[in-house]
Amino acid sequence: MSNLKKKISTHMNQKSRLAVRDMTTIAILAALAAILFMIEIPIVLFYKLDLSSLPVLLGTFALGPIQGLLIQAVKSLLGLLHSSSQGVGELADFIMGAAMLLPAGFIYRFVRNRKGAVLGMAVGTLVATVAGVLSNLFIMIPFYSVAFGMPVEMIVGMGAELIPAIDSEFKFVLLITAPFNIFKWVVISVLTGFAYKPLSPLLHGKGR
């Protein structure tokens, strides 16, 4: 009976240490993601590339999709502290980030090798691109149109200056938003692929 109690106690202590370690990792990655969220590289029109999803995806692969979703949520909440879009941009970012990390995380959870990671990120890129198109169509573009007094026709016109075939809001998101999102998530995926293995011991707590 005494040995059983010791085993139970040891198991509970191990679970407690794992929980604390995971929460520490989540906090660090969320803070790093929030910092990267503020660093933007202009790409096309008002679309800017940031690498804030890199720590989120690393945490997803190391800890799991639910933990990755928590990192994404904390990052978006921290983003509210310096939001210039009244939280609308952070909401859209959360939706798109979740659309990437959940497929990637769940696929990798069941196929824990390089092929699983690549497949997960490929599926995640497609899902996140669709989410990005829908978020821009129904959230971001309407918001910016109202908040900045910029008629949708003006936004479409900006797109038409780059691609003459753009003559509607749908074509705008199809020909500009979608390619930008594919580019963004491919960049994030490639960087994740290069960074995950070297950082894996640290992400799993073996370096602390």
mmCIF file of C-alpha atoms in Angstrom:
data_model
loop_
_atom_site.group_PDB
_atom_site.id
_atom_site.type_symbol
_atom_site.label_atom_id
_atom_site.label_comp_id
_atom_site.label_asym_id
_atom_site.label_seq_id
_atom_site.Cartn_x
_atom_site.Cartn_y
_atom_site.Cartn_z
ATOM 1 C CA MET A 1 0.000 0.000 0.000
ATOM 2 C CA SER A 2 2.877 2.305 0.859
ATOM 3 C CA ASN A 3 4.548 1.634 -2.500
ATOM 4 C CA LEU A 4 1.284 2.392 -4.310
ATOM 5 C CA LYS A 5 0.979 5.706 -2.500
ATOM 6 C CA LYS A 6 4.552 6.567 -3.433
ATOM 7 C CA LYS A 7 3.925 5.734 -7.085
ATOM 8 C CA ILE A 8 0.736 7.831 -7.123
ATOM 9 C CA SER A 9 2.547 10.702 -5.412
ATOM 10 C CA THR A 10 5.458 10.495 -7.867
ATOM 11 C CA HIS A 11 3.078 10.415 -10.820
ATOM 12 C CA MET A 12 1.160 13.439 -9.538
ATOM 13 C CA ASN A 13 4.390 15.362 -8.957
ATOM 14 C CA GLN A 14 5.554 14.585 -12.478
ATOM 15 C CA LYS A 15 2.228 15.746 -13.931
ATOM 16 C CA SER A 16 2.439 18.914 -11.856
ATOM 17 C CA ARG A 17 5.959 19.650 -13.086
ATOM 18 C CA LEU A 18 4.870 19.018 -16.677
ATOM 19 C CA ALA A 19 1.913 21.371 -16.261
ATOM 20 C CA VAL A 20 4.125 24.126 -14.841
ATOM 21 C CA ARG A 21 6.712 23.575 -17.578
ATOM 22 C CA ASP A 22 4.068 23.722 -20.318
ATOM 23 C CA MET A 23 2.494 26.872 -18.902
ATOM 24 C CA THR A 24 5.927 28.513 -18.724
ATOM 25 C CA THR A 25 6.599 27.570 -22.350
ATOM 26 C CA ILE A 26 3.171 28.844 -23.389
ATOM 27 C CA ALA A 27 3.770 32.172 -21.621
ATOM 28 C CA ILE A 28 7.211 32.645 -23.204
ATOM 29 C CA LEU A 29 6.027 31.768 -26.711
ATOM 30 C CA ALA A 30 2.929 33.977 -26.392
ATOM 31 C CA ALA A 31 5.080 36.921 -25.256
ATOM 32 C CA LEU A 32 7.488 36.381 -28.151
ATOM 33 C CA ALA A 33 4.575 36.126 -30.583
ATOM 34 C CA ALA A 34 3.081 39.356 -29.210
ATOM 35 C CA ILE A 35 6.391 41.157 -29.784
ATOM 36 C CA LEU A 36 6.690 39.824 -33.341
ATOM 37 C CA PHE A 37 3.070 40.860 -33.908
ATOM 38 C CA MET A 38 4.234 44.483 -33.707
ATOM 39 C CA ILE A 39 6.948 44.044 -36.354
ATOM 40 C CA GLU A 40 5.382 44.225 -39.802
ATOM 41 C CA ILE A 41 6.864 44.114 -43.301
ATOM 42 C CA PRO A 42 4.744 45.812 -46.002
ATOM 43 C CA ILE A 43 4.068 43.437 -48.895
ATOM 44 C CA VAL A 44 1.175 44.691 -51.022
ATOM 45 C CA LEU A 45 -1.313 47.529 -50.455
ATOM 46 C CA PHE A 46 -2.298 47.410 -46.751
ATOM 47 C CA TYR A 47 -1.219 43.790 -46.281
ATOM 48 C CA LYS A 48 1.833 43.338 -44.091
ATOM 49 C CA LEU A 49 3.805 40.253 -43.171
ATOM 50 C CA ASP A 50 4.574 39.510 -39.527
ATOM 51 C CA LEU A 51 6.182 36.421 -38.046
ATOM 52 C CA SER A 52 4.067 36.248 -34.896
ATOM 53 C CA SER A 53 2.590 32.898 -35.944
ATOM 54 C CA LEU A 54 6.046 31.277 -35.912
ATOM 55 C CA PRO A 55 6.223 30.864 -32.086
ATOM 56 C CA VAL A 56 2.567 29.774 -32.120
ATOM 57 C CA LEU A 57 3.208 27.012 -34.648
ATOM 58 C CA LEU A 58 6.382 25.904 -32.848
ATOM 59 C CA GLY A 59 4.418 25.644 -29.621
ATOM 60 C CA THR A 60 1.636 23.751 -31.386
ATOM 61 C CA PHE A 61 4.038 21.089 -32.640
ATOM 62 C CA ALA A 62 5.860 20.849 -29.315
ATOM 63 C CA LEU A 63 2.886 20.883 -26.935
ATOM 64 C CA GLY A 64 -0.234 20.127 -28.961
ATOM 65 C CA PRO A 65 -3.020 21.948 -30.843
ATOM 66 C CA ILE A 66 -4.985 22.974 -27.754
ATOM 67 C CA GLN A 67 -1.886 24.530 -26.182
ATOM 68 C CA GLY A 68 -1.146 26.170 -29.527
ATOM 69 C CA LEU A 69 -4.630 27.665 -29.534
ATOM 70 C CA LEU A 70 -3.965 29.033 -26.048
ATOM 71 C CA ILE A 71 -0.719 30.656 -27.250
ATOM 72 C CA GLN A 72 -2.637 32.184 -30.163
ATOM 73 C CA ALA A 73 -5.349 33.483 -27.818
ATOM 74 C CA VAL A 74 -2.849 35.073 -25.419
ATOM 75 C CA LYS A 75 -0.997 36.643 -28.348
ATOM 76 C CA SER A 76 -4.217 38.165 -29.683
ATOM 77 C CA LEU A 77 -5.220 39.438 -26.225
ATOM 78 C CA LEU A 78 -1.814 41.058 -25.754
ATOM 79 C CA GLY A 79 -2.234 42.594 -29.197
ATOM 80 C CA LEU A 80 -5.269 44.483 -27.882
ATOM 81 C CA LEU A 81 -2.895 46.593 -25.774
ATOM 82 C CA HIS A 82 -1.602 48.352 -28.892
ATOM 83 C CA SER A 83 -4.464 47.705 -31.297
ATOM 84 C CA SER A 84 -5.131 50.295 -33.991
ATOM 85 C CA SER A 85 -8.238 48.472 -35.209
ATOM 86 C CA GLN A 86 -10.359 48.391 -32.040
ATOM 87 C CA GLY A 87 -9.652 44.675 -31.725
ATOM 88 C CA VAL A 88 -11.003 43.784 -35.161
ATOM 89 C CA GLY A 89 -7.547 43.041 -36.549
ATOM 90 C CA GLU A 90 -6.741 40.866 -33.551
ATOM 91 C CA LEU A 91 -10.008 38.949 -34.001
ATOM 92 C CA ALA A 92 -9.222 38.269 -37.663
ATOM 93 C CA ASP A 93 -5.658 37.288 -36.757
ATOM 94 C CA PHE A 94 -6.958 34.835 -34.147
ATOM 95 C CA ILE A 95 -9.333 33.250 -36.651
ATOM 96 C CA MET A 96 -6.633 32.873 -39.305
ATOM 97 C CA GLY A 97 -4.042 31.656 -36.807
ATOM 98 C CA ALA A 98 -6.430 29.056 -35.415
ATOM 99 C CA ALA A 99 -7.280 27.947 -38.944
ATOM 100 C CA MET A 100 -3.583 27.238 -39.505
ATOM 101 C CA LEU A 101 -2.527 25.693 -36.212
ATOM 102 C CA LEU A 102 -5.466 23.374 -35.574
ATOM 103 C CA PRO A 103 -5.157 21.301 -38.787
ATOM 104 C CA ALA A 104 -1.356 21.386 -38.565
ATOM 105 C CA GLY A 105 -1.365 20.421 -34.883
ATOM 106 C CA PHE A 106 -3.887 17.600 -35.107
ATOM 107 C CA ILE A 107 -2.296 16.041 -38.195
ATOM 108 C CA TYR A 108 1.157 16.176 -36.594
ATOM 109 C CA ARG A 109 -0.270 14.718 -33.394
ATOM 110 C CA PHE A 110 -1.198 11.528 -35.256
ATOM 111 C CA VAL A 111 1.696 11.499 -37.746
ATOM 112 C CA ARG A 112 4.667 12.566 -35.646
ATOM 113 C CA ASN A 113 7.371 12.837 -38.281
ATOM 114 C CA ARG A 114 8.570 15.285 -40.932
ATOM 115 C CA LYS A 115 5.945 14.117 -43.426
ATOM 116 C CA GLY A 116 3.215 14.686 -40.850
ATOM 117 C CA ALA A 117 4.517 18.183 -40.118
ATOM 118 C CA VAL A 118 4.734 19.085 -43.812
ATOM 119 C CA LEU A 119 1.269 17.670 -44.530
ATOM 120 C CA GLY A 120 -0.156 19.460 -41.508
ATOM 121 C CA MET A 121 1.307 22.810 -42.525
ATOM 122 C CA ALA A 122 0.180 22.326 -46.136
ATOM 123 C CA VAL A 123 -3.404 21.617 -45.049
ATOM 124 C CA GLY A 124 -3.204 24.427 -42.504
ATOM 125 C CA THR A 125 -2.020 26.849 -45.193
ATOM 126 C CA LEU A 126 -5.025 26.048 -47.373
ATOM 127 C CA VAL A 127 -7.499 26.316 -44.475
ATOM 128 C CA ALA A 128 -5.904 29.547 -43.193
ATOM 129 C CA THR A 129 -5.984 31.042 -46.690
ATOM 130 C CA VAL A 130 -9.723 30.350 -46.954
ATOM 131 C CA ALA A 131 -10.172 31.810 -43.459
ATOM 132 C CA GLY A 132 -8.150 34.853 -44.510
ATOM 133 C CA VAL A 133 -10.318 35.417 -47.577
ATOM 134 C CA LEU A 134 -13.533 35.114 -45.558
ATOM 135 C CA SER A 135 -12.189 37.269 -42.702
ATOM 136 C CA ASN A 136 -11.201 40.030 -45.122
ATOM 137 C CA LEU A 137 -14.450 39.782 -47.041
ATOM 138 C CA PHE A 138 -16.759 39.903 -44.031
ATOM 139 C CA ILE A 139 -14.681 41.497 -41.243
ATOM 140 C CA MET A 140 -11.579 43.461 -42.233
ATOM 141 C CA ILE A 141 -12.632 45.236 -45.437
ATOM 142 C CA PRO A 142 -16.054 46.302 -44.057
ATOM 143 C CA PHE A 143 -14.354 47.542 -40.877
ATOM 144 C CA TYR A 144 -11.687 49.589 -42.661
ATOM 145 C CA SER A 145 -14.314 50.923 -45.050
ATOM 146 C CA VAL A 146 -16.315 52.331 -42.133
ATOM 147 C CA ALA A 147 -13.481 53.216 -39.732
ATOM 148 C CA PHE A 148 -11.380 55.102 -42.267
ATOM 149 C CA GLY A 149 -14.164 56.394 -44.493
ATOM 150 C CA MET A 150 -12.828 54.360 -47.401
ATOM 151 C CA PRO A 151 -15.610 53.079 -49.666
ATOM 152 C CA VAL A 152 -15.283 49.476 -50.767
ATOM 153 C CA GLU A 153 -15.166 50.756 -54.347
ATOM 154 C CA MET A 154 -11.992 52.676 -53.486
ATOM 155 C CA ILE A 155 -10.386 49.538 -52.039
ATOM 156 C CA VAL A 156 -11.364 47.607 -55.155
ATOM 157 C CA GLY A 157 -9.911 50.427 -57.255
ATOM 158 C CA MET A 158 -6.591 50.139 -55.408
ATOM 159 C CA GLY A 159 -6.514 46.483 -56.301
ATOM 160 C CA ALA A 160 -7.414 47.227 -59.927
ATOM 161 C CA GLU A 161 -4.349 49.441 -60.208
ATOM 162 C CA LEU A 162 -2.233 46.363 -59.534
ATOM 163 C CA ILE A 163 -4.380 43.771 -61.311
ATOM 164 C CA PRO A 164 -6.779 45.225 -63.913
ATOM 165 C CA ALA A 165 -8.987 42.111 -63.737
ATOM 166 C CA ILE A 166 -10.122 43.146 -60.240
ATOM 167 C CA ASP A 167 -13.547 44.751 -60.554
ATOM 168 C CA SER A 168 -15.281 43.528 -57.411
ATOM 169 C CA GLU A 169 -14.654 42.906 -53.714
ATOM 170 C CA PHE A 170 -14.693 39.150 -54.311
ATOM 171 C CA LYS A 171 -12.033 39.375 -57.021
ATOM 172 C CA PHE A 172 -9.988 41.619 -54.717
ATOM 173 C CA VAL A 173 -9.813 38.990 -51.982
ATOM 174 C CA LEU A 174 -9.389 36.199 -54.526
ATOM 175 C CA LEU A 175 -6.512 37.799 -56.446
ATOM 176 C CA ILE A 176 -4.755 39.782 -53.698
ATOM 177 C CA THR A 177 -5.802 38.520 -50.266
ATOM 178 C CA ALA A 178 -5.540 34.814 -51.105
ATOM 179 C CA PRO A 179 -2.057 34.985 -52.735
ATOM 180 C CA PHE A 180 -0.790 37.116 -49.858
ATOM 181 C CA ASN A 181 -2.038 34.592 -47.312
ATOM 182 C CA ILE A 182 -0.522 31.682 -49.211
ATOM 183 C CA PHE A 183 2.791 33.549 -49.300
ATOM 184 C CA LYS A 184 2.563 34.372 -45.588
ATOM 185 C CA TRP A 185 1.824 30.827 -44.452
ATOM 186 C CA VAL A 186 4.419 29.292 -46.747
ATOM 187 C CA VAL A 187 7.038 31.604 -45.210
ATOM 188 C CA ILE A 188 5.873 30.704 -41.686
ATOM 189 C CA SER A 189 5.862 26.987 -42.561
ATOM 190 C CA VAL A 190 9.376 27.050 -44.033
ATOM 191 C CA LEU A 191 10.767 28.922 -41.018
ATOM 192 C CA THR A 192 9.000 26.496 -38.674
ATOM 193 C CA GLY A 193 10.473 23.557 -40.564
ATOM 194 C CA PHE A 194 13.998 24.918 -40.151
ATOM 195 C CA ALA A 195 13.588 26.070 -36.534
ATOM 196 C CA TYR A 196 11.630 23.232 -34.927
ATOM 197 C CA LYS A 197 14.316 20.553 -34.707
ATOM 198 C CA PRO A 198 17.078 22.796 -33.268
ATOM 199 C CA LEU A 199 14.620 24.319 -30.778
ATOM 200 C CA SER A 200 12.821 21.060 -29.950
ATOM 201 C CA PRO A 201 14.838 20.257 -26.780
ATOM 202 C CA LEU A 202 14.157 23.728 -25.396
ATOM 203 C CA LEU A 203 10.490 23.627 -26.363
ATOM 204 C CA HIS A 204 10.107 20.268 -24.617
ATOM 205 C CA GLY A 205 11.847 21.547 -21.489
ATOM 206 C CA LYS A 206 15.010 19.501 -21.942
ATOM 207 C CA GLY A 207 17.140 22.590 -22.163
ATOM 208 C CA ARG A 208 16.012 23.984 -18.825
#
